[in-house]
Structures are given as structure tokens and as C-alpha cells.
Coordinates of C-alpha atoms in Angstrom, one line a residue:
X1 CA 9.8 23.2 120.1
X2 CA 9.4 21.7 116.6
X3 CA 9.4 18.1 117.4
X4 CA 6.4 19.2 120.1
X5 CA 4.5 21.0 117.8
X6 CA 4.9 18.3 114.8
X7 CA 4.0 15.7 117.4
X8 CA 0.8 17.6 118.5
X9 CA 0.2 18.0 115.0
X10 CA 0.7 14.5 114.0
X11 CA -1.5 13.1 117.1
X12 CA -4.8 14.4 115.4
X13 CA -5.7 14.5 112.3
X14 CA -8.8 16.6 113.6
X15 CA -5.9 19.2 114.0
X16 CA -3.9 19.1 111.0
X17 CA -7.2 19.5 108.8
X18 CA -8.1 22.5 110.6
X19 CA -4.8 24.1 110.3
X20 CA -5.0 23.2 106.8
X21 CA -7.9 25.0 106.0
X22 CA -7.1 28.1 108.2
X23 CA -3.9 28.1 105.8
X24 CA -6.0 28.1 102.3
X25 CA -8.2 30.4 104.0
X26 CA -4.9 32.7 104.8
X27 CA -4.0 32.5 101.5
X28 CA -6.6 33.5 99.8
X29 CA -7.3 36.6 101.6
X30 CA -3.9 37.3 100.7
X31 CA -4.7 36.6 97.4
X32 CA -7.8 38.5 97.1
X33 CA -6.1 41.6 98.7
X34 CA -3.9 42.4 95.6
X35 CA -4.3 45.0 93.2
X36 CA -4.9 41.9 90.3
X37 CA -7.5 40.6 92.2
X38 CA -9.8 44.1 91.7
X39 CA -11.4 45.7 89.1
X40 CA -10.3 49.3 88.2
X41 CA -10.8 51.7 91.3
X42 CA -11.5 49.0 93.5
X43 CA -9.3 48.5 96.9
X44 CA -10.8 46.0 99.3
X45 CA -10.0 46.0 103.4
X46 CA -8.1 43.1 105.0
X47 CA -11.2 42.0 107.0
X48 CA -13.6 41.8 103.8
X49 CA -10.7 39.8 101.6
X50 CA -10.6 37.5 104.5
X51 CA -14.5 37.4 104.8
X52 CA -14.6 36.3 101.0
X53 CA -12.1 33.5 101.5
X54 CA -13.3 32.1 104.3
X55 CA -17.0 32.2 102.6
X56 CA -15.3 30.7 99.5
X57 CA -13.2 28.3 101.0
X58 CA -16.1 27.1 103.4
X59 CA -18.1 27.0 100.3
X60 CA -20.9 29.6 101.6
X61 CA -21.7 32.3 99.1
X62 CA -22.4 34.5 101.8
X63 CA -20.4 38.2 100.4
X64 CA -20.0 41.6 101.6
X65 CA -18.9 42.8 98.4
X66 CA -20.6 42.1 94.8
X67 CA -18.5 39.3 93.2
X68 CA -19.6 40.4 89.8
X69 CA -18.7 43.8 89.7
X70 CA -15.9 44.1 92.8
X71 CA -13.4 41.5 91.7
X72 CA -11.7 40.7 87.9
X73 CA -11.1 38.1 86.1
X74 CA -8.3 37.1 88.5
X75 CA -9.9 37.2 91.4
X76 CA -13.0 35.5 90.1
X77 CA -10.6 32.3 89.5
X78 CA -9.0 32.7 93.0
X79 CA -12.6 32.5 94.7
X80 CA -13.4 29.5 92.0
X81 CA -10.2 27.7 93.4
X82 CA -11.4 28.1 97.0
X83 CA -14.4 27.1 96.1
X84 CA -13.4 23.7 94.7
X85 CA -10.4 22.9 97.5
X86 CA -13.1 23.8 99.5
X87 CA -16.0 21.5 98.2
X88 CA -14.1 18.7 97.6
X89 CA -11.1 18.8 100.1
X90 CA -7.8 19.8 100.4
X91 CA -6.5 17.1 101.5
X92 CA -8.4 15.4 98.1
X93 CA -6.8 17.9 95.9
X94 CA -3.6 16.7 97.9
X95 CA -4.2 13.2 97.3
X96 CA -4.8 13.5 93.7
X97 CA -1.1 15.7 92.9
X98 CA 0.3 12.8 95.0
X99 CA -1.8 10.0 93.2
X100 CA -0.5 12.0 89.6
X101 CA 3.2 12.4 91.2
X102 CA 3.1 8.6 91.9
X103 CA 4.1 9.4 95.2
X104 CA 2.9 7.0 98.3
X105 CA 0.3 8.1 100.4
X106 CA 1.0 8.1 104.2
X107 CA -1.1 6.4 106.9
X108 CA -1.1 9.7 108.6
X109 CA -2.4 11.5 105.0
X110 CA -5.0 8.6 105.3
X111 CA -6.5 9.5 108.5
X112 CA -6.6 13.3 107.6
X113 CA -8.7 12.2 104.7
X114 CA -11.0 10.5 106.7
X115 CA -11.4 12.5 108.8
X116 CA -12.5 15.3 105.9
X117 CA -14.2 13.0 104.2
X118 CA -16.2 11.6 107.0
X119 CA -16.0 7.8 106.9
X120 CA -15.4 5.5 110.1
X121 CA -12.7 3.5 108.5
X122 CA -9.7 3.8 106.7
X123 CA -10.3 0.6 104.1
X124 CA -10.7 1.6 100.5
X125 CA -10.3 6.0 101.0
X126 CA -7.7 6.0 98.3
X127 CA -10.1 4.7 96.2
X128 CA -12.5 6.7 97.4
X129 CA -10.7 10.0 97.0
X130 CA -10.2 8.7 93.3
X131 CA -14.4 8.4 93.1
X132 CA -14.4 11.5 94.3
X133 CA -12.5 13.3 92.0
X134 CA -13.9 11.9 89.2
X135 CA -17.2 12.7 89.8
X136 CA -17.0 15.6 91.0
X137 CA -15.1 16.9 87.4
X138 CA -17.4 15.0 85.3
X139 CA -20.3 16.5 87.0
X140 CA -19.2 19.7 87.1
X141 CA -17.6 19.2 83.2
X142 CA -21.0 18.4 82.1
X143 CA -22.9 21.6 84.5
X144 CA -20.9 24.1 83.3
X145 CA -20.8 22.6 79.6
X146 CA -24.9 22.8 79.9
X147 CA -25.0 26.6 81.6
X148 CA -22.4 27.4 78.7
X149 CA -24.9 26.6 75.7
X150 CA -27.5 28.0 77.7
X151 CA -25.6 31.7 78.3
X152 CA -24.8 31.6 74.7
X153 CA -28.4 32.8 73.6
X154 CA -27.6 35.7 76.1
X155 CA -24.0 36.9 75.6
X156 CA -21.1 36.3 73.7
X157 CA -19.4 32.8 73.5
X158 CA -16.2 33.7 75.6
X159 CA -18.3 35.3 78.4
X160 CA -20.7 32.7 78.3
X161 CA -17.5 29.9 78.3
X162 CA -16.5 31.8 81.6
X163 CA -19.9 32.3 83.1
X164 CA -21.0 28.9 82.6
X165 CA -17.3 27.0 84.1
X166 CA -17.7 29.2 87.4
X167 CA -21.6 28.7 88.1
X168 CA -21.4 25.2 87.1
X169 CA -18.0 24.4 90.1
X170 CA -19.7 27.0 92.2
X171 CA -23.6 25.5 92.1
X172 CA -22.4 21.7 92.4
X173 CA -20.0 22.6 95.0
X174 CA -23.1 24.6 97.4
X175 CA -21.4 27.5 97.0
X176 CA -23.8 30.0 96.0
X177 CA -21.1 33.2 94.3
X178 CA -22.3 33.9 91.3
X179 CA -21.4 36.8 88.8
X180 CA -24.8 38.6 87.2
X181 CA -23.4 41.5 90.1
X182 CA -25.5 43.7 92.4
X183 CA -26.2 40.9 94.5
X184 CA -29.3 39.6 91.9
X185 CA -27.9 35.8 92.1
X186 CA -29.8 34.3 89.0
X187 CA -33.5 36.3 89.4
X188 CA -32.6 37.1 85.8
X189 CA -33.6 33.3 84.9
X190 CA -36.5 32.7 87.1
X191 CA -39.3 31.9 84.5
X192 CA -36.0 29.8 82.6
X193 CA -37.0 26.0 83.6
X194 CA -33.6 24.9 81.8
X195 CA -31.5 27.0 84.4
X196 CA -33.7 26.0 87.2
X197 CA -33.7 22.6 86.8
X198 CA -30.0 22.3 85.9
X199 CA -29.4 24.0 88.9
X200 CA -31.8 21.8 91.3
X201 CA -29.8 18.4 89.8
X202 CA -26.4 19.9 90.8
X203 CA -27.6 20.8 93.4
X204 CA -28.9 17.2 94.8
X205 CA -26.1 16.3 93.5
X206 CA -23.2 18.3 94.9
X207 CA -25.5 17.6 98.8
X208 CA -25.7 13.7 98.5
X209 CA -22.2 12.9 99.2
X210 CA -19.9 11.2 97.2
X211 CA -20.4 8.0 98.8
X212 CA -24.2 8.0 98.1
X213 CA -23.0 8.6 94.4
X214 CA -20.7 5.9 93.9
X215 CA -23.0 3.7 95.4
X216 CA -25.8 4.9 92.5
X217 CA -23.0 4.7 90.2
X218 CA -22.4 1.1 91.2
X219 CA -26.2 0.0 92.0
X220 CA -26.8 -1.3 88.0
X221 CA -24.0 -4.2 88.8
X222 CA -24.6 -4.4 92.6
X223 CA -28.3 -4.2 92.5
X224 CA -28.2 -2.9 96.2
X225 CA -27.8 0.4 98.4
X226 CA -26.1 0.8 101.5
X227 CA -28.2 2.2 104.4
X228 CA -26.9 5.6 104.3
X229 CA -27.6 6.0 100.6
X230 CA -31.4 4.9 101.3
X231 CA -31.7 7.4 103.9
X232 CA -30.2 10.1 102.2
X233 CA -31.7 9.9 99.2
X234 CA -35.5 9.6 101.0
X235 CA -34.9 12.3 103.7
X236 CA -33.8 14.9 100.5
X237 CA -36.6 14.0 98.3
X238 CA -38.5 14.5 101.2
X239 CA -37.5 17.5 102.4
X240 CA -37.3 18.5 98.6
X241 CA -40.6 17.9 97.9
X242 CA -42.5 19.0 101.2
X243 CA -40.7 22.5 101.1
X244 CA -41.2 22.7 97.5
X245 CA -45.2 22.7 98.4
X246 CA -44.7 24.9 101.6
X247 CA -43.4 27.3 100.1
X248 CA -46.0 27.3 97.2
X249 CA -49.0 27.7 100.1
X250 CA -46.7 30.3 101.8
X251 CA -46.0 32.6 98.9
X252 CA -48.2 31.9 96.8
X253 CA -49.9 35.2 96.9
X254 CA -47.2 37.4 98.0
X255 CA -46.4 40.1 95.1
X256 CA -43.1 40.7 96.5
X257 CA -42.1 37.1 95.6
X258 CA -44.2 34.3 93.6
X259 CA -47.4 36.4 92.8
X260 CA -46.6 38.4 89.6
X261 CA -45.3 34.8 88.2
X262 CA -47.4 32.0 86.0
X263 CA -48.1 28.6 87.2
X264 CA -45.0 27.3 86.0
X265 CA -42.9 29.7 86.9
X266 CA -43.8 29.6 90.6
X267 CA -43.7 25.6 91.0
X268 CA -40.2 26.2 89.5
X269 CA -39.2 28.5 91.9
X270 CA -40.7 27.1 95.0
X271 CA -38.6 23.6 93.7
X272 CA -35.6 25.3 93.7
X273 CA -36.2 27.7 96.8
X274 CA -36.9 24.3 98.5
X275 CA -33.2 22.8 97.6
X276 CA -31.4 25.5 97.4
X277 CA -31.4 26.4 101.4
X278 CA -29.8 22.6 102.0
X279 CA -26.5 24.4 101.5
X280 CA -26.4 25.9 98.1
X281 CA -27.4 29.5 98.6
X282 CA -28.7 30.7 94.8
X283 CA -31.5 32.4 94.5
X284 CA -34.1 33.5 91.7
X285 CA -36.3 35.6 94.0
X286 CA -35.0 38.7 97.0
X287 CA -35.2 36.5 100.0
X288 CA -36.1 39.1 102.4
X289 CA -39.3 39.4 100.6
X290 CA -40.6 36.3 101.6
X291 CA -42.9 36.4 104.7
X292 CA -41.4 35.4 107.9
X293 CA -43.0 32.0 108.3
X294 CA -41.4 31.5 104.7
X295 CA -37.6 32.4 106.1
X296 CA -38.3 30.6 109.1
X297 CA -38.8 26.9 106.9
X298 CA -35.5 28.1 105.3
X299 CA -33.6 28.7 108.6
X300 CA -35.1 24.8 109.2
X301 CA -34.3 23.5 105.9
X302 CA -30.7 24.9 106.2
X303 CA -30.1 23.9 109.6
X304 CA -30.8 20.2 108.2
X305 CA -28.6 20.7 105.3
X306 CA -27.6 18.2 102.8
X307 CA -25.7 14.6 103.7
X308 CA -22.3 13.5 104.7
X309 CA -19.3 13.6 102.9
X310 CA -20.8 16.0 100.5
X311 CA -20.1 19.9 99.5
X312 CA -22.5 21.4 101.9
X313 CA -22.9 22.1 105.7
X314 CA -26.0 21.4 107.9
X315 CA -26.3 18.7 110.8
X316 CA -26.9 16.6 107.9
X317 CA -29.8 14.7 106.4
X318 CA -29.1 11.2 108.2
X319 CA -28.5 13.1 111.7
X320 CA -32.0 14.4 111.4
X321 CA -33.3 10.9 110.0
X322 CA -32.1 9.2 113.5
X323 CA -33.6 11.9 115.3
X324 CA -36.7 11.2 114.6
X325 CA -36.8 7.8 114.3
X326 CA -35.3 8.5 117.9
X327 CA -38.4 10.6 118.8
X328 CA -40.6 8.0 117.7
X329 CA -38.8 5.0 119.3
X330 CA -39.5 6.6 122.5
X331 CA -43.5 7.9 122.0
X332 CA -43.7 4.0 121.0
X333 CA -41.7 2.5 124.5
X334 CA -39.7 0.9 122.2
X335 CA -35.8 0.4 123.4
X336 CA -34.1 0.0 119.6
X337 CA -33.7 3.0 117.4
X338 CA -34.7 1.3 113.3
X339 CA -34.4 2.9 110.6
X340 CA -35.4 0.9 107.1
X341 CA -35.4 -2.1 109.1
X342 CA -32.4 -1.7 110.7
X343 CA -31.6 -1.5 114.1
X344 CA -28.9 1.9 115.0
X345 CA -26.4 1.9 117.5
X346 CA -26.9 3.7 120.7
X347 CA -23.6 5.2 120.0
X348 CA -24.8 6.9 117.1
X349 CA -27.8 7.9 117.9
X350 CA -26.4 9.7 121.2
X351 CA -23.8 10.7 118.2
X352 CA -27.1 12.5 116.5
X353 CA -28.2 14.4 119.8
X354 CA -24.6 15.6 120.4
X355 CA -24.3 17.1 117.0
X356 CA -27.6 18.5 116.7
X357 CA -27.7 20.5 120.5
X358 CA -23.8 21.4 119.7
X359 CA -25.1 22.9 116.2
X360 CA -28.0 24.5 117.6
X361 CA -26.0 26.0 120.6
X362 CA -23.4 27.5 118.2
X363 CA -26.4 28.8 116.3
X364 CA -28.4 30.6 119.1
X365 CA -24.7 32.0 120.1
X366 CA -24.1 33.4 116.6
X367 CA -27.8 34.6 116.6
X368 CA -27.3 36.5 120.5
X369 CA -23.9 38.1 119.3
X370 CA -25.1 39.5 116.4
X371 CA -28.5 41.2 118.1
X372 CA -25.7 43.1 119.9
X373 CA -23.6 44.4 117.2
X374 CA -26.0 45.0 114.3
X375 CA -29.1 46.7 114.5
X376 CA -31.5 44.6 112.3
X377 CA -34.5 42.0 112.9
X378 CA -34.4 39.0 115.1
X379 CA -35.4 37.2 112.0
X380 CA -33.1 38.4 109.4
X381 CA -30.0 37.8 112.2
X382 CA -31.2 34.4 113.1
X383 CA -31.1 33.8 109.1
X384 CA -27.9 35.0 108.6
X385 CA -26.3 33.2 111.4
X386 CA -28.2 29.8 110.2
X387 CA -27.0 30.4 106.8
X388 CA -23.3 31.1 107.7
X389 CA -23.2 28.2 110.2
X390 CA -25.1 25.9 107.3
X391 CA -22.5 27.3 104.7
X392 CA -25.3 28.4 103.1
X393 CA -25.2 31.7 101.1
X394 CA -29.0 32.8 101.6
X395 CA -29.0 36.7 103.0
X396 CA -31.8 38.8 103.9
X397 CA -29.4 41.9 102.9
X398 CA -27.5 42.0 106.3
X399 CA -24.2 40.8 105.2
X400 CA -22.9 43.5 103.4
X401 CA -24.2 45.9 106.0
X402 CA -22.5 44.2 108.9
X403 CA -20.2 45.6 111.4
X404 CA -16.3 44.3 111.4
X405 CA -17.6 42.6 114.7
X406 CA -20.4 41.4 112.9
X407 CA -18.5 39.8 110.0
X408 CA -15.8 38.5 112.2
X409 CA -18.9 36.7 114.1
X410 CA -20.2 35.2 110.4
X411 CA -16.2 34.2 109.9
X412 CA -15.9 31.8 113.1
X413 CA -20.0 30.7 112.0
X414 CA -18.9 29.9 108.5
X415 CA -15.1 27.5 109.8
X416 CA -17.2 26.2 112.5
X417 CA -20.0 24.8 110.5
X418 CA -17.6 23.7 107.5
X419 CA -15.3 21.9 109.8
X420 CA -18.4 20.1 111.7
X421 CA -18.7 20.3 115.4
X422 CA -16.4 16.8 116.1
X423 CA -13.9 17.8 114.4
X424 CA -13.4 20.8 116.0
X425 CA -14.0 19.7 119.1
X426 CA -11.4 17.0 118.8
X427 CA -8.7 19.6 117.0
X428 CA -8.7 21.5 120.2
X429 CA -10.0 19.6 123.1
X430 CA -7.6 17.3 125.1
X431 CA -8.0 13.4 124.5
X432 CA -9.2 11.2 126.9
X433 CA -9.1 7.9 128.1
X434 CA -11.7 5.2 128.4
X435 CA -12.5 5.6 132.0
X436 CA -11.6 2.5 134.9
X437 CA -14.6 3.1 136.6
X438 CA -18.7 3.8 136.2
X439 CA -20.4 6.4 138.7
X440 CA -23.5 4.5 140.7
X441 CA -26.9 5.0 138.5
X442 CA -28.9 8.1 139.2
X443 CA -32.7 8.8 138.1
X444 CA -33.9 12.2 137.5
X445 CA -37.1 13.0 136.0
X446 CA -37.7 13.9 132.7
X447 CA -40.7 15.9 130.6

């Protein structure tokens, strides 16, 4: 019975990284369900510890209870963990003890870390996974060294130290906790351009993927970018700036949201308002304020998300970049999906549709169970279910009013949305062969 469930194990690596992450999420609702975990007075049900994990391992933000004021200093560091094995990999936290142990790294470890860190081929991932981690601590070294001297001019140095380490891991990684309590994410910093901007560049930074930045890291000796870094890079300035000024027209005049604030202070908002639904989930204004053609752009922008390999969820910037280069191939009667002057595989492209109708399916599912089990607005479910499946963090304020069903529904939106929709699919679905044979060609008609 062991050899047959180490050999299904060892036959995917699709499988061992789910099971990997279903074990850090175990253990940190474990973790989060001890005393230490709580402030004074505090006791916590097994369902929301688990909630919290998942949402913090899946590096989502979403919470139905306050970080801030709910959990202590302990528990605040377990979340911060999750967060980071969660942003960055576990099995690239694994790599790097074994790297420091000087231990060998399997082929079987290899293929597990592509697989999480999305490349097509295994040449170069160690060195990779070493890029990886040293950006990721340098950047988030330098945030949280930035929030620090900034929270210093509003509490003491120790509390600021500690504020500004777990906003700067948690806002680079798309996490979207935060700890200013009573579910106010930063609103107390929305006419503050030093927080706002700081937190758009980590941001952009934590969704471009960590290939995208070694290649910018290398581009002053190479003098070149890859395909995928030029796409990603235009599709999120793009998106970046376009919401930016939708959201300006949209809200401009609403009291509820950008109204009451200066110039400045609403281009600064609408800026970060536009990045921060690509997977990052803070917020400096009550998002269920907004007007409903507002939350519906969000919903869009998160469904999008960021780009591969990064900290953050979505269908991902370069899936929708094919699609509608896709779209356009075929209003033209043109044959050959190009991109930048490049010509994409068929493969891929059908690799785009598959991913996109999948996500969307899983989406419209989420949105359909929850209509049954809570009693709230189409539009605030179909929010919450995009944000959870987009690992998000943005809530209209139904997630800490949620049924158990409810949350247990946001749990398997949250895994399925981190994990991606191949992955999962390949964890559990049986492998097949390439076929001997090819059915006789049908026509239907289509449009």
C-alpha cells in the first residue's frame, strides 16, 4: 500500500504539489487554532483557523476575522509565514534549506518546481529558484525598510519595525492581510502618496513574475527581453493605466468614495484601486461603496490578474494577451495568432481558451453556490467569488458574514485558483496517451 501510494505520488508532480500545499495549509490552521495564536479572550472555530490559512497560504487576504485585533503577535508571524511559503513556493523555500544544507536536488524535486513555478522546461530552475529568492528578499527587505521609516512618524519604532516587515512580505507577495484592524486595510493613508505609491511598485512587482524580473535585472548586459517579459509588462501598464482612468470617470463624483478627496488624492487612489484588484487585495477606500459598474471592472481586472510565475492568481496577463490577439486573428481571416511580431503556437493559444472557459466555469460555479447559501447581492457574491478564485483579498463585506457552507465554498475557490486549473486537473485526472488514431473531420456552424 505504500509503494502504490509513493508511486502515484512520484508519477506527478501536479500531485505532490497539491498535497504539499494541502499540508502547509493543515498546518497552519493547526497553528492558528492555539491559545498563542489569539489575543486575550479570543478562541477561534476550526473552520475560520482553516479559512485564514488557506487565504494566507494562497496568498488572498480575504478574512473572516480582523487580523489586527483577533490574532497576537504569534499568530501574526504564522499568517506572515504562510504568506511567504505561499508567495514564493514551498517547494522554493525547500530548495533553498536544501541549496544552504548542500544537499543535491532531485530530478523529481525539479519537476515539482516547475511545475510551481510555471516554466516548460527543466534547464536552468535551480538557478532560477536562486533568482527567485533573492529577489523576492531584497525586494521585500527594501518595502518593509521604506513602510518602516514611514510608520515611524505615526507610532513608536518597535511597532512601526513590525508593522512595516509584515505589510511590506504581505503587499509584494498579493496578499492583501494587513494589521490597522476593523477591516480598514490602509484608508488611514489614502491622501499619503508615499504609502500609495510604495505600495503600487510592490505591487507590480510582486504580479510580474520572477522571470520577467530577472530578465529586467539582466536587460542592462543583454540589451534584450524575452517575449513573455514584453507582453507582460505592456498588458499591466495597460491595464494599470486604463483602470486607473476608469475608475477616475466612474467615481469621480461618488461621496461615498473619491468625491470628498483633492485632485491628487483621487488620481492616487484610482492608481492603486486599478493595481491593486490584479491580485493584491489592499484597499484605501470601502469597496462596497463603489458603484456597480465600478465592482464590475474589478471583478474584470481580477479575473485577469497579474503574470506567470508570480505571487498572484488570475488567468494571467499573457493568457488574456493571446486571447485577443486570438479574437483579432479571426475578425481579420488571418490563420497565425502574432503577438509583437511573433507568430504563437496553436497549442498555446487553444492552451489560453482552455484556461480562460475552465476559470470562468469554476467562477460562475462559486458565484451559483453562494446565491444559495448566503443571502446577499448578485454583485457582491460574484465579487467575492472572483476575488477568492483571483486570490485576491477585495470584499464587499460578505466574508465575515458567510455561512460555514459559504466559507467552505471561498476555501476550494481560493486552492483552486492558487494551484491553477492544469495543475489541478493533472493532480487528479488520469493520464492519457497520445491517441493511434484521428476521428473523420466534422463541420458545425459557428456564430
Amino acid at each position: 500500500m505504500y509503494k502504490q501510494a509513493k508511486g502515484w505520488l512520484a508519477s506527478s508532480p501536479p500531485r505532490a504539489l497539491t498535497l504539499g500545499f494541502v499540508a502547509i495549509i493543515l498546518v497552519g490552521a493547526i497553528l492558528l487554532k492555539l491559545p498563542i495564536s489569539l489575543k486575550d479572550g479570543q478562541s477561534i472555530r476550526w473552520i475560520d483557523a482553516l479559512f485564514t490559512s488557506v487565504s494566507a497560504t494562497c496568498v488572498t487576504g480575504l478574512v473572516v476575522v480582523d487580523t489586527g485585533t483577533f490574532f497576537s503577535v504569534f499568530g501574526h508571524w504564522v499568517i506572515l509565514v504562510l504568506v511567504q511559503i505561499g508567495g514564493v513556493g514551498f517547494m522554493t523555500m525547500g530548495t533553498l534549506f536544501a541549496l544552504f544544507l548542500r544537499r543535491k536536488v532531485s530530478l523529481k524535486e525539479r519537476l515539482i518546481l516547475q511545475e510551481s513555478l510555471n516554466q516548460n522546461n527543466l534547464e536552468g530552475i535551480i538557478r532560477l529558484v536562486r533568482r527567485v529568492i533573492n529577489y523576492a528578499l531584497t525586494i521585500e527587505l527594501a518595502g518593509s525598510l521604506l513602510f518602516t521609516l514611514r510608520f515611524m512618524l505615526d507610532m513608536p519604532p518597535g511597532r512601526a519595525l513590525y508593522y512595516g516587515i509584515f505589510h511590506g512580505v504581505s503587499i509584494f507577495n498579493n496578499a492583501g492581510f494587513d494589521l490597522f484592524g476593523d477591516y480598514r486595510s490602509m484608508s488611514n493613508y489614502i491622501s499619503d502618496p508615499f504609502v500609495n505609491i510604495l505600495s503600487i511598485i510592490l505591487i507590480i512587482l510582486g504580479g510580474l513574475g520572477f522571470v520577467v524580473l530577472a530578465d529586467l535585472v539582466e536587460y542592462r548586459r543583454n540589451r534584450r527581453l524575452s517575449l513573455h517579459s514584453k507582453v507582460a509588462i505592456c498588458v499591466t501598464l495597460l491595464l494599470f493605466v486604463v483602470g486607473a482612468i476608469v475608475i477616475l470617470l466612474f467615481e469621480f463624483t461618488n461621496e461615498k468614495t473619491l468625491g470628498p478627496l483633492g485632485t491628487a488624492d483621487k488620481i492616487f487612489a484610482a492608481l492603486l484601486h486599478s493595481m491593486t484588484p490584479r491580485s493584491a487585495g489592499i484597499t484605501t477606500i470601502d469597496v462596497s461603496s463603489l458603484r456597480q459598474a465600478t465592482q464590475f471592472l474589478l471583478v474584470i481586472l481580477m479575473f485577469i490578474g497579474v503574470s506567470p510565475g508570480s505571487t498572484g492568481g488570475g488567468i494571467k496577463t499573457t493568457t488574456f494577451a493571446v486571447l485577443i490577439v486570438a479574437v483579432l486573428a479571426v475578425f481579420r481571416g488571418r490563420e497565425d495568432v502574432v503577438l509583437l511580431r511573433h507568430t504563437i503556437e496553436r497549442e498555446r493559444v487553444y492552451k489560453a481558451i482552455t484556461v480562460t472557459l475552465f476559470s470562468f466555469l469554476i467562477v460562475v460555479a462559486g458565484t451559483m453556490l453562494l446565491s444559495v447559501t448566503e443571502n446577499h447581492t448578485f454583485m457582491g457574491v460574484l465579487f467575492e467569488s472572483t476575488s477568492a478564485f483571483a486570490t485576491v483579498g477585495l470584499s464587499t463585506g460578505l466574508t465575515p458574514e458567510l455561512t460555514d457552507a459559504g466559507k467552505l465554498i471561498l476555501i476550494l475557490l481560493m486552492f483552486m485558483g492558487r494551484l491553477g486549473p492544469f495543475t489541478l486537473f493533472y493532480a487528479v485526472g488520469p493520464k492519457h496517451g497520445r491517441p493511434l488514431y484521428r476521428h473523420a473531420e466534422g463541420k458545425i456552424i459557428i456564430g
